[in-house]
Amino acid sequence: EPEVTQTPSHQVTQMGQEVILRCVPISNHLYFYWYRQILGQKVEFLVSFYNNEISEKSEIFDDQFSVERPDGSNFTLKIRSTKLEDSAMYFCATAKLAGGSTDTQYFGPGTRLTVL
Amino acid sequence: AQSVTQLGSHVSVSEGALVLLRCNYSSSVPPYLFWYVQYPNQGLQLLLKYTSAATLVKGINGFEAEFKKSETSFHLTKPSAHMSDAAEYFCAVSAKYGNKLVFGAGTILRVKS
C-alpha cells in the first residue's frame, strides 16, 4: 500500500539554523499539508498546498516558514531560523482530489525536530 | 470555524470490555469527521471517516463511530478491547475536502489485562 514518507526521522539543530524537512507524497495525490505536534499538545495545522501554491496557512506559519515542491515529487517545509519553540514532531499529509467527496489525508510518520 | 472536544484525556478499560471514546464537534458548516490513531513513535493512521453518507461508520480494527447531528457528537466505540488497541486516539473535523483538519486534544487509551 502506498505510503507518505518523511526524512529525516529526527533532526537536531542549533537555534538560528535553517532546517528543511522533506516529504514524499503518495504518487497520485495533489493536496499537501504540514502539521506539527508539540510534545503533549494537539496536532496543529500549519499549511496546505495545492497546484503549486499555498491554499491556506495558520497563524503559526509566519515568514520563517516556507513550503515548496522543488522537483515535482518532494514536498518540503523550510524553517529559516529555528527557535526553541519550533521543537516538535512535524507531520506531512497528502490527499487526492476525489470529485465532490472528501479526501482522506494520509499522514507520514513524522520528523522529530529538536532545537537546542 | 471548526473545533473538537474530546472528553477524557485518558481512558482505561479491561481487555474484552467496551471501548467508548467521546468526541464533540463544533462546525459552522456540515462537517467531515475523522478518527485517527497514533501508536507510540508512529504517525497518524486513519481509523474511519464520516462524509455525510451513512451516520454509522465502520472502520479498521473493529472500531465504529456514529454521527449524531442533534448531539454534535462522533463517539468512537469498539465492542471488545484488545491489548493492541492501546494508543492515542484523535478526533478531527474538516469543513470540506481539501481543507485543514482541526484536531482534538487526543485520548490515550489504556487496556488492562
XYZ file of C-alpha atoms in Angstrom:
229
model
C 0.000 0.000 0.000
C 1.404 3.418 -0.928
C 2.673 5.482 1.977
C 3.761 9.011 2.681
C 7.414 9.059 3.647
C 9.335 11.726 5.524
C 13.022 12.408 6.011
C 14.836 12.711 8.269
C 13.067 10.889 11.066
C 14.883 13.014 13.620
C 16.658 16.345 13.157
C 18.669 18.108 15.811
C 19.695 21.680 15.119
C 21.025 24.742 16.840
C 18.800 27.734 17.397
C 19.001 30.122 14.469
C 19.893 27.455 11.936
C 17.853 26.631 8.857
C 16.230 23.237 8.520
C 14.464 21.556 5.637
C 12.039 18.759 6.275
C 11.204 16.534 3.348
C 8.106 14.582 2.422
C 7.443 12.239 -0.482
C 3.683 12.196 -1.145
C 1.674 9.287 -2.442
C 2.077 9.462 -6.198
C -1.416 10.496 -7.372
C -2.069 12.898 -4.529
C -2.431 16.594 -5.284
C -3.090 18.174 -1.897
C -0.246 18.525 0.569
C -0.204 19.605 4.183
C 2.129 20.180 7.073
C 1.033 19.772 10.676
C 3.013 19.839 13.863
C 2.605 18.391 17.311
C 4.494 19.941 20.178
C 5.085 17.356 22.882
C 1.961 16.883 24.940
C -0.141 19.225 22.804
C -2.647 18.992 19.986
C -1.773 18.304 16.386
C -1.871 21.735 14.746
C -2.329 22.687 11.110
C 0.464 24.726 9.561
C -0.156 24.988 5.850
C -1.887 23.414 2.861
C -0.539 23.430 -0.681
C -2.277 22.752 -3.957
C -1.412 23.457 -7.565
C 1.992 24.816 -6.571
C 0.702 27.437 -4.223
C -0.345 27.809 -0.633
C -4.080 27.242 -0.192
C -4.306 28.097 3.465
C -1.930 28.775 6.320
C -2.289 29.160 10.046
C -1.037 31.983 12.197
C 1.846 29.736 13.191
C 3.109 29.737 9.607
C 4.905 33.059 9.662
C 7.694 34.410 7.474
C 10.168 31.965 8.994
C 8.360 29.102 7.285
C 8.120 28.260 3.624
C 6.999 25.313 1.540
C 7.743 24.179 -1.962
C 7.634 21.258 -4.294
C 11.031 21.676 -5.900
C 11.131 18.692 -8.217
C 7.536 17.579 -8.656
C 7.913 14.755 -6.170
C 9.266 16.003 -2.844
C 7.298 18.455 -0.741
C 9.442 20.430 1.659
C 8.998 22.585 4.731
C 11.777 25.066 5.429
C 12.279 26.876 8.686
C 14.735 29.700 8.050
C 15.905 30.484 11.559
C 14.808 27.926 14.087
C 13.660 28.834 17.562
C 13.451 26.691 20.672
C 9.668 26.678 20.388
C 9.890 25.093 16.931
C 10.819 21.818 18.611
C 8.004 19.459 17.690
C 7.006 16.481 15.586
C 6.242 17.653 12.068
C 3.814 15.589 10.030
C 3.327 15.724 6.307
C -0.065 14.670 4.975
C -1.278 14.218 1.423
C -4.666 13.723 -0.204
C -6.026 13.132 -3.655
C -8.723 15.020 -5.480
C -11.892 12.941 -5.299
C -14.591 14.893 -7.083
C -17.245 16.083 -4.694
C -16.350 13.692 -1.925
C -13.943 14.306 0.860
C -10.319 13.421 0.620
C -8.714 11.337 3.263
C -5.461 12.855 4.424
C -2.743 10.251 4.736
C -0.035 11.085 7.216
C 3.642 10.338 7.130
C 5.497 9.003 10.174
C 6.764 12.452 11.102
C 10.067 14.211 11.632
C 11.003 14.982 15.190
C 12.740 18.369 15.226
C 14.786 19.258 18.276
C 16.126 22.801 18.511
C 18.909 23.319 21.038
C -14.777 27.781 12.195
C -14.417 24.249 13.478
C -13.377 22.843 16.818
C -13.272 19.457 18.509
C -13.569 18.494 22.142
C -12.519 15.072 23.311
C -13.815 14.263 26.764
C -11.267 12.397 28.832
C -7.571 12.700 28.149
C -7.073 9.158 29.472
C -9.426 6.187 29.288
C -8.662 2.833 30.854
C -10.589 -0.356 30.047
C -10.091 -4.030 30.682
C -9.305 -6.368 27.846
C -12.596 -7.544 26.351
C -14.560 -4.568 27.644
C -16.367 -1.940 25.598
C -14.293 0.975 24.369
C -16.028 4.369 24.216
C -14.059 7.468 23.290
C -16.030 10.684 23.193
C -15.822 13.418 20.606
C -17.976 16.512 20.241
C -17.516 18.954 17.438
C -18.463 22.463 16.519
C -18.791 23.466 12.904
C -20.484 26.295 11.049
C -20.949 24.057 8.008
C -21.796 20.372 7.616
C -18.690 18.651 8.903
C -16.490 15.883 7.731
C -15.340 13.917 10.777
C -12.406 11.604 11.309
C -10.825 9.396 13.903
C -7.091 8.820 13.736
C -4.951 6.566 15.909
C -1.345 7.159 16.869
C 0.743 4.331 18.226
C 3.889 5.218 20.170
C 6.574 6.768 17.985
C 4.444 6.448 14.861
C 2.406 8.734 12.650
C -1.338 9.142 12.447
C -3.355 6.328 10.925
C -6.928 6.818 9.770
C -9.424 4.642 11.614
C -12.612 5.858 9.986
C -14.329 8.888 8.499
C -17.790 10.392 8.183
C -18.544 12.073 4.870
C -22.316 12.738 5.062
C -23.341 9.297 3.864
C -24.273 6.686 6.481
C -24.329 8.019 10.027
C -22.869 4.806 11.424
C -19.369 4.414 10.111
C -17.293 1.283 10.377
C -13.529 1.452 10.370
C -10.497 -0.724 10.734
C -9.700 -2.978 13.676
C -13.352 -3.346 14.671
C -13.931 0.322 15.501
C -17.044 2.231 14.564
C -18.452 5.684 15.170
C -21.885 7.225 14.928
C -22.536 10.750 13.710
C -25.289 12.392 15.754
C -26.063 15.838 14.438
C -28.501 16.693 17.230
C -25.793 15.996 19.805
C -22.890 17.275 17.656
C -21.104 14.075 18.550
C -18.993 11.470 16.814
C -18.080 8.988 19.531
C -15.778 6.069 18.772
C -16.648 2.593 20.010
C -15.363 -0.939 19.895
C -17.292 -3.806 21.488
C -14.292 -5.657 22.879
C -10.944 -4.070 23.645
C -7.718 -5.775 22.743
C -4.304 -5.087 24.200
C -3.142 -3.904 20.795
C -5.716 -1.076 20.907
C -3.609 0.798 23.431
C -2.709 4.050 21.686
C -3.693 7.685 21.447
C -6.850 8.476 19.508
C -7.584 11.779 17.842
C -10.901 13.071 16.596
C -10.703 15.653 13.811
C -13.098 17.823 11.818
C -12.839 19.403 8.406
C -15.156 21.812 6.626
C -14.786 20.200 3.218
C -12.417 18.158 1.151
C -9.025 19.674 0.805
C -9.438 21.714 3.940
C -7.281 21.539 7.012
C -8.055 19.094 9.767
C -8.764 20.528 13.187
C -7.820 18.025 15.857
C -8.994 17.391 19.354
C -6.510 17.070 22.179
C -6.459 13.299 21.955
C -7.440 10.467 24.276
C -4.905 7.943 25.480
C -6.484 4.504 25.689
C -5.026 2.054 28.160
C -6.078 -1.598 28.020
C -5.594 -3.646 31.172
C -5.124 -7.391 31.124
